[in-house]
CSV table of C-alpha atoms and ligand atoms in Angstrom, one decimal:
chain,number,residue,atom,x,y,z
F,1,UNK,CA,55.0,143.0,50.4
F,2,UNK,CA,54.8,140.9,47.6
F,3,UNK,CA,52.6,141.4,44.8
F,4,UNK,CA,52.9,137.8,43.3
F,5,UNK,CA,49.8,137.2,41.3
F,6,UNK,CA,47.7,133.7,41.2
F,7,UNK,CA,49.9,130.5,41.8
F,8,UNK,CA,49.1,128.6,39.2
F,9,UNK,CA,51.0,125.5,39.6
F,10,UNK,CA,51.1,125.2,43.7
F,11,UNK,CA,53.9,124.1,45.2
F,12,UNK,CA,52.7,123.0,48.3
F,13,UNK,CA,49.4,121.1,50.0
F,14,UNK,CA,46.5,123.4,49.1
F,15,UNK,CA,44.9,125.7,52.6
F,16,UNK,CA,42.4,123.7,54.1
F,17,UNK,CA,41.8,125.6,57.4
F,18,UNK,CA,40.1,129.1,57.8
F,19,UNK,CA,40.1,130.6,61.6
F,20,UNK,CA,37.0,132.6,61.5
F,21,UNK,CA,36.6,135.8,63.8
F,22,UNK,CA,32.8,135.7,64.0
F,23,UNK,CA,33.0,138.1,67.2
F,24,UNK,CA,35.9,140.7,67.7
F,25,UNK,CA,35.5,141.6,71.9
F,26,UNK,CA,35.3,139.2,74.5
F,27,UNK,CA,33.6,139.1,78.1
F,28,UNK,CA,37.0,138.2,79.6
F,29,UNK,CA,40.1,140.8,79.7
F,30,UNK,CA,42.6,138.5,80.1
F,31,UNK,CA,46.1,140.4,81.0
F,32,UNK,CA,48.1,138.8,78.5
F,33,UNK,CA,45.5,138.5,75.7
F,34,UNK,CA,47.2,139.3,72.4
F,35,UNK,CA,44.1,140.5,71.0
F,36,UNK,CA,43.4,143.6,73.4
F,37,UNK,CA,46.1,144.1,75.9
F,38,UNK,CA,49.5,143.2,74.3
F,39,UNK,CA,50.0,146.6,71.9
F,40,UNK,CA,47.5,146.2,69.4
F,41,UNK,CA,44.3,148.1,68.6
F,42,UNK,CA,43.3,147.1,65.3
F,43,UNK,CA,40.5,145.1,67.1
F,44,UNK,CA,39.0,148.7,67.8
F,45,UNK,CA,38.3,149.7,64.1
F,46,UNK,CA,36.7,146.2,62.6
F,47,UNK,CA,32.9,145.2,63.5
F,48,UNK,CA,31.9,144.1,66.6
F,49,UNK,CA,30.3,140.8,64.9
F,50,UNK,CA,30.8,139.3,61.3
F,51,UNK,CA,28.2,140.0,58.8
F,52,UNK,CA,26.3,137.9,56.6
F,53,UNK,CA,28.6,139.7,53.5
F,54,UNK,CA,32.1,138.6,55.3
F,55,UNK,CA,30.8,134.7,55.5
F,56,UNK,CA,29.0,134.3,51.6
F,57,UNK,CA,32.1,135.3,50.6
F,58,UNK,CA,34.1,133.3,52.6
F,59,UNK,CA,32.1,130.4,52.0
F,60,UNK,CA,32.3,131.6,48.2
F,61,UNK,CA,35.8,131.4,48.3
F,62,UNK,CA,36.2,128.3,50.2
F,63,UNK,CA,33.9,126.3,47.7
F,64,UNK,CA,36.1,127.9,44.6
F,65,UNK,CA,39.1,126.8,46.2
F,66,UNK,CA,37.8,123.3,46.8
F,67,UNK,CA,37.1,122.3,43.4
F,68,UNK,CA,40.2,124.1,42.3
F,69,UNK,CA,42.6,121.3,44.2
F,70,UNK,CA,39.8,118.3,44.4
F,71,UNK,CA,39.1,118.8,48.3
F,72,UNK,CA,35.8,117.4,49.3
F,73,UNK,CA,36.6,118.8,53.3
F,74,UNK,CA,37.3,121.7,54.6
F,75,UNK,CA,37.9,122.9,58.6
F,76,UNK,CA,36.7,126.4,59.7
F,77,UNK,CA,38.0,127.2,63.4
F,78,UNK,CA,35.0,130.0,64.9
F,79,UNK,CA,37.0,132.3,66.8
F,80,UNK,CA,36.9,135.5,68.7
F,81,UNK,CA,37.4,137.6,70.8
F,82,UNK,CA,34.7,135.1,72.4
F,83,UNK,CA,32.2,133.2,69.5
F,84,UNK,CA,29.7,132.3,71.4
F,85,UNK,CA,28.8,136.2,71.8
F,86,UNK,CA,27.0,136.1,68.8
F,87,UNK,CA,24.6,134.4,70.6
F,88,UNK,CA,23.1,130.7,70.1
F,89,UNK,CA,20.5,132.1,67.7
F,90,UNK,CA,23.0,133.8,65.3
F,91,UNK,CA,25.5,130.8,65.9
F,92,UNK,CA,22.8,128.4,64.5
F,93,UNK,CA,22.8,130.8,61.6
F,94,UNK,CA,26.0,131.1,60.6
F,95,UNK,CA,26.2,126.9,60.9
F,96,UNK,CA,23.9,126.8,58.9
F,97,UNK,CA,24.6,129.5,56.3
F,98,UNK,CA,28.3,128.4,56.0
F,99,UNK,CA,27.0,124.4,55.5
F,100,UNK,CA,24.3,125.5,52.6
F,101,UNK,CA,26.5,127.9,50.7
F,102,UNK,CA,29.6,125.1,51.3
F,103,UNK,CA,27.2,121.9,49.9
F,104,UNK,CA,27.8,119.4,49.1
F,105,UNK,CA,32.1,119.9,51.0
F,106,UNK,CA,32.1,118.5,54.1
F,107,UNK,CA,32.7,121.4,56.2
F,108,UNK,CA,34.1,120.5,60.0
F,109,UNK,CA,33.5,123.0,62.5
F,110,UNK,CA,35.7,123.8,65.6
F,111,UNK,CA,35.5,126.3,68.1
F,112,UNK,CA,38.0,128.1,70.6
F,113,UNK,CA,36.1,129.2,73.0
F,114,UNK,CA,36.8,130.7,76.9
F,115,UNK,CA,34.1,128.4,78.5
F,116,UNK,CA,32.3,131.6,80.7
F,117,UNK,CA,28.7,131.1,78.2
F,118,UNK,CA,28.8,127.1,78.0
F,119,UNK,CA,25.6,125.8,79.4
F,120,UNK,CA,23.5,122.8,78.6
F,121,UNK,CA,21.5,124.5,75.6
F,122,UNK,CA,25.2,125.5,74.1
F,123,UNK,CA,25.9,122.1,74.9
F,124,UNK,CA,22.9,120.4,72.9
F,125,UNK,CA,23.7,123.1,70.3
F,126,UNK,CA,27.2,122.6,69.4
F,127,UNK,CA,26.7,118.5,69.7
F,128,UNK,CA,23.6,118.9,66.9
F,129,UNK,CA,25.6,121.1,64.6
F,130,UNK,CA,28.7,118.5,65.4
F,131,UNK,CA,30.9,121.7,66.5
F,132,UNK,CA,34.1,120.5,68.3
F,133,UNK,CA,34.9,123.0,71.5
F,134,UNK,CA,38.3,123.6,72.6
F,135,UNK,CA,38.4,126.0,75.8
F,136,UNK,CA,40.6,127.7,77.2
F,137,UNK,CA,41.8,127.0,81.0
F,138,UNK,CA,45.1,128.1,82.3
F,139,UNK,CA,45.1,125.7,85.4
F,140,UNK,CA,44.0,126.0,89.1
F,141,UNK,CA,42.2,129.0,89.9
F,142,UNK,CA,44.6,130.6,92.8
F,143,UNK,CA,47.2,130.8,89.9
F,144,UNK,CA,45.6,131.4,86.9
F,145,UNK,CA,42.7,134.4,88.4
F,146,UNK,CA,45.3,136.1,88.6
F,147,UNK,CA,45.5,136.5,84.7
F,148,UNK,CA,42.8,134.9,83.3
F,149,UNK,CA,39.4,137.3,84.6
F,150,UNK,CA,36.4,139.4,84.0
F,151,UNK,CA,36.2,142.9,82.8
F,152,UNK,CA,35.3,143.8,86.7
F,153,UNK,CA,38.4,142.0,87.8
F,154,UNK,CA,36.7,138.9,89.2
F,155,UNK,CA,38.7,135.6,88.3
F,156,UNK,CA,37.1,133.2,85.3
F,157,UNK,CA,38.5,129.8,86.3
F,158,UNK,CA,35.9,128.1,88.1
F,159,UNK,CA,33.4,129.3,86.3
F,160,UNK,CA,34.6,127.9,83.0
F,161,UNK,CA,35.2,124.2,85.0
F,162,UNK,CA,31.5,124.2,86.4
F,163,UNK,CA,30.2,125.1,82.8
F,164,UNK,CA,33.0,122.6,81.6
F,165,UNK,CA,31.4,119.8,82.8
F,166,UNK,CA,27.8,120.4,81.1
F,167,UNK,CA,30.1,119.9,77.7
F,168,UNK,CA,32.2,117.1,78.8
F,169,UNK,CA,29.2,115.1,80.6
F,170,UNK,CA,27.1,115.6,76.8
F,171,UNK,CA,26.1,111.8,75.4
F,172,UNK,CA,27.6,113.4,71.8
F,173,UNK,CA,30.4,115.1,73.7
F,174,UNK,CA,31.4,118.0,71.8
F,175,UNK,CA,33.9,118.6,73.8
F,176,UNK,CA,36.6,117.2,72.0
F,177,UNK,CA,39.0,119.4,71.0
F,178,UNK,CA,40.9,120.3,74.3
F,179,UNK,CA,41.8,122.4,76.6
F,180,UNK,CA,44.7,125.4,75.8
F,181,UNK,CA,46.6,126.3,78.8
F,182,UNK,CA,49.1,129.2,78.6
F,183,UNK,CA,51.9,128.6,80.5
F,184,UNK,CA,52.4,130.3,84.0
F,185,UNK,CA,55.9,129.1,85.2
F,186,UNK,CA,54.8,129.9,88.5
F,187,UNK,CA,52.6,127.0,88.7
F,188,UNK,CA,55.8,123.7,89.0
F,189,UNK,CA,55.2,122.3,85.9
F,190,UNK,CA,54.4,118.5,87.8
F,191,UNK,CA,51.6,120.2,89.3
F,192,UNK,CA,49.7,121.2,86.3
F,193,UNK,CA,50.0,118.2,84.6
F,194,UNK,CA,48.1,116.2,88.0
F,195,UNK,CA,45.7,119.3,87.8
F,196,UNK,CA,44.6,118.1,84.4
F,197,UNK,CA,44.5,114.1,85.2
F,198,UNK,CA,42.1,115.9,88.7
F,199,UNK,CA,39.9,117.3,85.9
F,200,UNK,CA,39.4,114.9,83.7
F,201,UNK,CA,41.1,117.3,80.9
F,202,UNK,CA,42.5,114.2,78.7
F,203,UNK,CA,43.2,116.3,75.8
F,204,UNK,CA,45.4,119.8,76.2
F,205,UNK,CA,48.2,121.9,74.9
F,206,UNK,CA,50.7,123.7,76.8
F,207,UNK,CA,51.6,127.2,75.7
F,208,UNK,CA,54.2,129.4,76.2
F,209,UNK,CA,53.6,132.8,76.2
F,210,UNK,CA,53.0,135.0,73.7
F,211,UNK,CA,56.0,137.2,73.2
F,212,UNK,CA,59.1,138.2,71.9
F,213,UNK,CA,62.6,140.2,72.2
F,214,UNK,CA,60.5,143.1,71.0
F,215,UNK,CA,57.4,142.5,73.4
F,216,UNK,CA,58.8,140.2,75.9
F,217,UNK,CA,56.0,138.5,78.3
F,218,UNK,CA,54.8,140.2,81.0
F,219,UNK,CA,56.9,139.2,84.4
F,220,UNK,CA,59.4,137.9,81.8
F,221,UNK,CA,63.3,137.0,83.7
F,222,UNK,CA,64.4,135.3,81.3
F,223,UNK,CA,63.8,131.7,79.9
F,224,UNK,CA,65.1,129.6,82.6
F,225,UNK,CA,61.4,129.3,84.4
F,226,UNK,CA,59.9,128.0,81.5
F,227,UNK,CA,62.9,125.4,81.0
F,228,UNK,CA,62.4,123.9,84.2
F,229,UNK,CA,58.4,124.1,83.7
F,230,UNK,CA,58.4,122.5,81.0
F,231,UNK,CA,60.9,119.8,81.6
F,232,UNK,CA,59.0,119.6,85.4
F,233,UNK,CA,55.5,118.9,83.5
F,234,UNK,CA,57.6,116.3,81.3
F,235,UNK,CA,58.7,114.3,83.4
F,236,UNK,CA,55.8,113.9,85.4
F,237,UNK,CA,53.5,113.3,82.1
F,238,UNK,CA,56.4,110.5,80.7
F,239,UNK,CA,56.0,108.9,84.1
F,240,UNK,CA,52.6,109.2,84.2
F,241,UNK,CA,52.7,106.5,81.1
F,242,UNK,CA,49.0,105.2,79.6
F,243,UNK,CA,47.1,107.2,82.3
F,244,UNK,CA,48.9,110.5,81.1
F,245,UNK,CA,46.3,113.1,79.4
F,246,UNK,CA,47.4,114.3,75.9
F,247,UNK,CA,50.0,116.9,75.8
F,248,UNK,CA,49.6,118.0,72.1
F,249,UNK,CA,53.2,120.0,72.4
F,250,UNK,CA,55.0,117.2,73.9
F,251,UNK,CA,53.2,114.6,71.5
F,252,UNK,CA,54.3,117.0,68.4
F,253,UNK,CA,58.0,116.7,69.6
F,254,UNK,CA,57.9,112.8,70.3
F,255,UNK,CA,56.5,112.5,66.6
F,256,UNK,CA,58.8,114.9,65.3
F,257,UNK,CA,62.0,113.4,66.7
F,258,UNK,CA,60.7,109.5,65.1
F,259,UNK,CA,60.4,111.6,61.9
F,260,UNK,CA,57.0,113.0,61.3
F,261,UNK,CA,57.2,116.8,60.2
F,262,UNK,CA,55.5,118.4,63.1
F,263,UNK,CA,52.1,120.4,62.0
F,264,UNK,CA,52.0,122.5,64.9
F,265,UNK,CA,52.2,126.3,64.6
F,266,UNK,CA,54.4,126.7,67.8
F,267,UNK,CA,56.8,124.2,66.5
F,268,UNK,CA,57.5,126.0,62.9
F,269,UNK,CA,54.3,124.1,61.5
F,270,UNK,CA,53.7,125.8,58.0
F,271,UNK,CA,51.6,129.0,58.2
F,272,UNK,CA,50.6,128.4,55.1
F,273,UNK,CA,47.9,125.9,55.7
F,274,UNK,CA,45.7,128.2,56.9
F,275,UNK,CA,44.8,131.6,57.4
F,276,UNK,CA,42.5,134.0,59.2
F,277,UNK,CA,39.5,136.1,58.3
F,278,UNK,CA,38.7,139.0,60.5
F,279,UNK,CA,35.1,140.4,60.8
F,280,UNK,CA,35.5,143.3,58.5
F,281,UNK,CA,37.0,140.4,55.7
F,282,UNK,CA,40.5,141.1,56.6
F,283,UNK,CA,42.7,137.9,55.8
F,284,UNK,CA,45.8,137.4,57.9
F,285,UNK,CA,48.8,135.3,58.1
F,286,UNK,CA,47.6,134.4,62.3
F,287,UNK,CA,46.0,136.5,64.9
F,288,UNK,CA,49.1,136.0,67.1
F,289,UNK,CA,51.0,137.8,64.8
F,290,UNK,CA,49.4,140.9,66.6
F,291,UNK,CA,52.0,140.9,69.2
F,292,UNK,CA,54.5,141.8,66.7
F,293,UNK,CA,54.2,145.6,66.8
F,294,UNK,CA,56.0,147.4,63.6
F,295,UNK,CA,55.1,143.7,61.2
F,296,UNK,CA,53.1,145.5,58.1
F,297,UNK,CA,50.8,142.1,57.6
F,298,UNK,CA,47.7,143.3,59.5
F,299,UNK,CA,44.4,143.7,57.4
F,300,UNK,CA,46.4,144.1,53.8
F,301,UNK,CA,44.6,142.0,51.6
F,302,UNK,CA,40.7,140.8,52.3
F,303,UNK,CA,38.4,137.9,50.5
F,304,UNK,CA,37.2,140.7,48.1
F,305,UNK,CA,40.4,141.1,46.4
F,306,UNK,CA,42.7,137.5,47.5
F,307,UNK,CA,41.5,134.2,46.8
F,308,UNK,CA,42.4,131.6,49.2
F,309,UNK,CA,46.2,130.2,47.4
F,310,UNK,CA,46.9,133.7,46.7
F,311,UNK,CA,47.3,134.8,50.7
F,312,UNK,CA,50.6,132.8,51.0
F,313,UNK,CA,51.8,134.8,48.1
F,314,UNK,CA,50.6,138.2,48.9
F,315,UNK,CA,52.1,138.1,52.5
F,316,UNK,CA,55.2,136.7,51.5
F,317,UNK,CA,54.6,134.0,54.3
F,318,UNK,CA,57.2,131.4,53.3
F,319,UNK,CA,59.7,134.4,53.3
F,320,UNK,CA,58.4,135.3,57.1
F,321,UNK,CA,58.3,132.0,58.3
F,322,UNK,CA,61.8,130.7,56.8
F,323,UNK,CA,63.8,130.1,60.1
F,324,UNK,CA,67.1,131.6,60.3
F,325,UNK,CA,70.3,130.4,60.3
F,326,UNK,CA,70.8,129.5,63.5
F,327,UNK,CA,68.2,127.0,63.6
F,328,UNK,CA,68.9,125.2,60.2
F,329,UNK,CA,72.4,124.1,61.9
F,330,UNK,CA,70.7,123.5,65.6
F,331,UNK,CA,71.2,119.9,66.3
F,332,UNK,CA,67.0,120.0,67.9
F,333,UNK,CA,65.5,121.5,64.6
F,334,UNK,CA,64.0,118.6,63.3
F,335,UNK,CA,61.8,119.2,66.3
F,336,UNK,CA,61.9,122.4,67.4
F,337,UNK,CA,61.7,124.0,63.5
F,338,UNK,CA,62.5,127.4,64.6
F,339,UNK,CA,59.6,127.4,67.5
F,340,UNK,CA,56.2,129.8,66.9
F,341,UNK,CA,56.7,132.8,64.4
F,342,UNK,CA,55.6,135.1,67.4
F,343,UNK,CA,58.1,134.8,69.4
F,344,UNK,CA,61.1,134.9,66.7
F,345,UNK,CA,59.9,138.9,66.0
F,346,UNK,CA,62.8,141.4,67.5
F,347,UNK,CA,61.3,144.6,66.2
F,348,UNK,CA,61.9,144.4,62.4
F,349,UNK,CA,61.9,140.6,61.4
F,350,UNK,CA,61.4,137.0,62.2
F,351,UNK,CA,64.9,136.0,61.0
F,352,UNK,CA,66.0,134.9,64.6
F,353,UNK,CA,65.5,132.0,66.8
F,354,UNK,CA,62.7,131.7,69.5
F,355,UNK,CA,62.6,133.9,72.7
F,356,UNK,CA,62.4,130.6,74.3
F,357,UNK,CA,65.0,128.8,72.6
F,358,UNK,CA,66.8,127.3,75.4
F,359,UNK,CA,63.3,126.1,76.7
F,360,UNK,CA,62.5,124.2,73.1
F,361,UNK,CA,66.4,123.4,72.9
F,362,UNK,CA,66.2,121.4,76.5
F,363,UNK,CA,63.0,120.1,76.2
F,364,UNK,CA,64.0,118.7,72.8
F,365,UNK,CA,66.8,116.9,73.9
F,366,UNK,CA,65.2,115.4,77.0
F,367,UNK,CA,62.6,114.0,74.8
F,368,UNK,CA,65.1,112.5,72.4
F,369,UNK,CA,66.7,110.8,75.4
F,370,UNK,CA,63.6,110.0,77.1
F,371,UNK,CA,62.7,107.9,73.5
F,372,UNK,CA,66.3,106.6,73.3
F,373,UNK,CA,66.2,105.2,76.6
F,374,UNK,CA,62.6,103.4,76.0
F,375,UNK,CA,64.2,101.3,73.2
F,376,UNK,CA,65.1,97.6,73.7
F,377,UNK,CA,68.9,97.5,75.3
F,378,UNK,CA,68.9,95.0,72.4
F,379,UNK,CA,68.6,97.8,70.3
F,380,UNK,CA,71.1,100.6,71.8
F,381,UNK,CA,73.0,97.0,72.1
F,382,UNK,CA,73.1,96.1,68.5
F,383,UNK,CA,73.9,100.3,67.2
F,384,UNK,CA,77.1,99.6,69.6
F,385,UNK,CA,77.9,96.5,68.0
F,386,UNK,CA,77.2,98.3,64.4
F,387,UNK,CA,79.6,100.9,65.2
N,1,SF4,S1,39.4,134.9,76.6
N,1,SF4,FE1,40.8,134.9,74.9
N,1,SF4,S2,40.1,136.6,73.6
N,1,SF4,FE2,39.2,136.9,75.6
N,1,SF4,S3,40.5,138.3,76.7
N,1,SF4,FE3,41.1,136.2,77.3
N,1,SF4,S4,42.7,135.6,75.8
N,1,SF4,FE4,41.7,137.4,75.0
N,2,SF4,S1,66.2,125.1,69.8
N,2,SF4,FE1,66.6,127.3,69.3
N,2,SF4,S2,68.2,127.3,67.7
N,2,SF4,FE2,67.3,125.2,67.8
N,2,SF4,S3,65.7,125.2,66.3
N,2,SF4,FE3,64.7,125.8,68.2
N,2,SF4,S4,64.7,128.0,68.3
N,2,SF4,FE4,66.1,127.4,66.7
């Protein structure tokens, strides 16, 4: 660790995102959850529910922090576990506490949420306290059950489209930050993709497992299933043209290869720029990081002794999230960056490429050619004529 003390003259664009764990367990007990079933227990000895202490001093922070760099806006993500276990009283709360102690920032909420609680009163509550929901969904239910249930064993996934539809069918719609899908390459990639268009799901991200060399995904053979997913669901989305939902991932590349820096976490987006509080005040690099078994990073520093620029410092995250070698010289980096920090851990150190390298390597380069050959022939024409 590194014991770096306040930056004083930053370097790079100040944090302006907090992930907030206001409830630690969840009512699901999804098979690959990261949080409970993929090797880590440090769930087990933090607080069922964050306290009124964890979020003044949060809030405390966040306001310091804001006049410090001149930010009049802030984004806190309410995460769990499940959030909307708090219950709607004690969500209204926390709303509220977080918007009085923040005042006068402009604080935007968002929330990640598995859809099982959503009903209309959630509904008119998270439209009143503008609260955009993002929920997660891994895709039709014969497939994803099978992963994605109850404590009892009973599958979650038509439950969370019935109460899906209370959210998206709101006049103030607070449903408008997406749907996460993890990946399951047993679903053809084409296939998922019409299952969201059936939905109505305009807006979604694609996953791939968490996982790495260390802690490979569960059923894991290899990479070659996810390749052909992912380049299945591509082509199927590109041809799908203006009536295609979002794909955040496969937006992120596109950008990325006409030269934006892409801000996504799973494709080497800077870690930096945010950060997560635990219920018991533990600040952490991300959550995800939990399937790294052996990384030292786990509830070292807290918002009683790190303000918010000191975190990158104190967990030495530009050193963890520097990608190796390899990818510096890899011909897809500009879009790939290296992939998400997760799945770069072999045991002792992120200083490798992804575990799903040859996925983000393939689905790179199809994307590049896929944007090459949508340009004007004029275009290709003239670059010949150039040469
Ligand atoms: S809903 Fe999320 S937090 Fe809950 S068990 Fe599933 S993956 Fe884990
Ligand atoms: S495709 Fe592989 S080698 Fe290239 S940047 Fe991505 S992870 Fe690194």
């Amino acid at each position: 660790m590194n014991s770096t003390s306040f930056r004083a003259v930053p370097d790079r664009a100040p944090l302006r995102w907090i992930i907030l764990k206001i409830h630690q367990r969840c009512n699901l007990n999804c098979s690959y959850c990261y949080v409970y079933n993929r090797g880590d227990d440090s769930w087990k000895s933090r607080p069922k529910q964050m306290g009124n202490d964890v979020i003044d001093q949060v809030c405390k922070l966040i306001v310091e922090h804001c006049a410090r760099y001149t930010i009049d806006e802030f984004v806190i993500e309410l995460h769990g576990g499940e959030p909307m276990l708090v219950g709607k009283t004690r969500f209204v709360e926390i709303i509220n506490r977080i918007r009085t102690a923040c005042a006068p920032l402009s604080i935007k909420f968002l929330m990640q949420t598995n859809g099982t609680l959503l009903d209309q009163e959630w509904s008119d509550i998270l439209a009143e306290h503008a609260v955009a929901v993002g929920i997660s969904v891994d895709g039709p239910a014969e497939f994803a059950d099978q992963k994605r249930f109850y404590h009892n064993g009973k599958g979650s996934t038509n439950d969370v489209l019935r109460r899906l539809s209370s959210v998206k069918s709101h006049p103030d719609r607070p449903f408008t930050h997406g749907c996460l899908a993890v990946i399951d390459p047993t679903i053809p990639g084409a296939d998922m993709i019409d299952w969201l268009v059936e939905n109505d799901i305009m807006f979604a991200d694609l996953l791939l497992p968490l996982g790495n060399r260390a802690n490979p995904p569960d059923g894991w053979t290899g990479p070659e299933p996810y390749t052909k997913y992912m380049l299945d669901a591509f082509e199927r989305w590109w041809a799908l043209d203006g009536d295609a939902p979002h794909i955040r991932f496969f937006e992120m590349m596109i950008r990325a290869h006409l030269g934006y820096k892409p801000e996504l976490d799973a494709l080497g987006g800077d870690l930096g720029a945010l950060c997560v509080v635990e219920t018991n005040g533990a600040i952490g690099i991300s959550d995800v990081i939990s399937v790294c078994g052996g990384y030292s990073g786990t509830d070292l520093i807290t918002i009683w002794d790190t303000s918010l620029d000191q975190h990158v410092d104190k967990l030495d995250v530009d050193l963890v999230q520097a990608p190796c070698a390899a990818c510096k010289s890899c011909p897809e980096f500009t879009a790939c960056n290296g992939g998400y920090l997760p799945h770069r851990w072999d045991g002792t150190g992120f200083d490798n490429t992804s575990l799903y390298c040859e996925t983000l390597s393939a689905l790179s380069a199809r994307i590049r050619e896929a944007i090459t050959s949508s340009l004007p022939a004029s275009m290709i024409k003239t670059k010949e004529v150039a040469a």
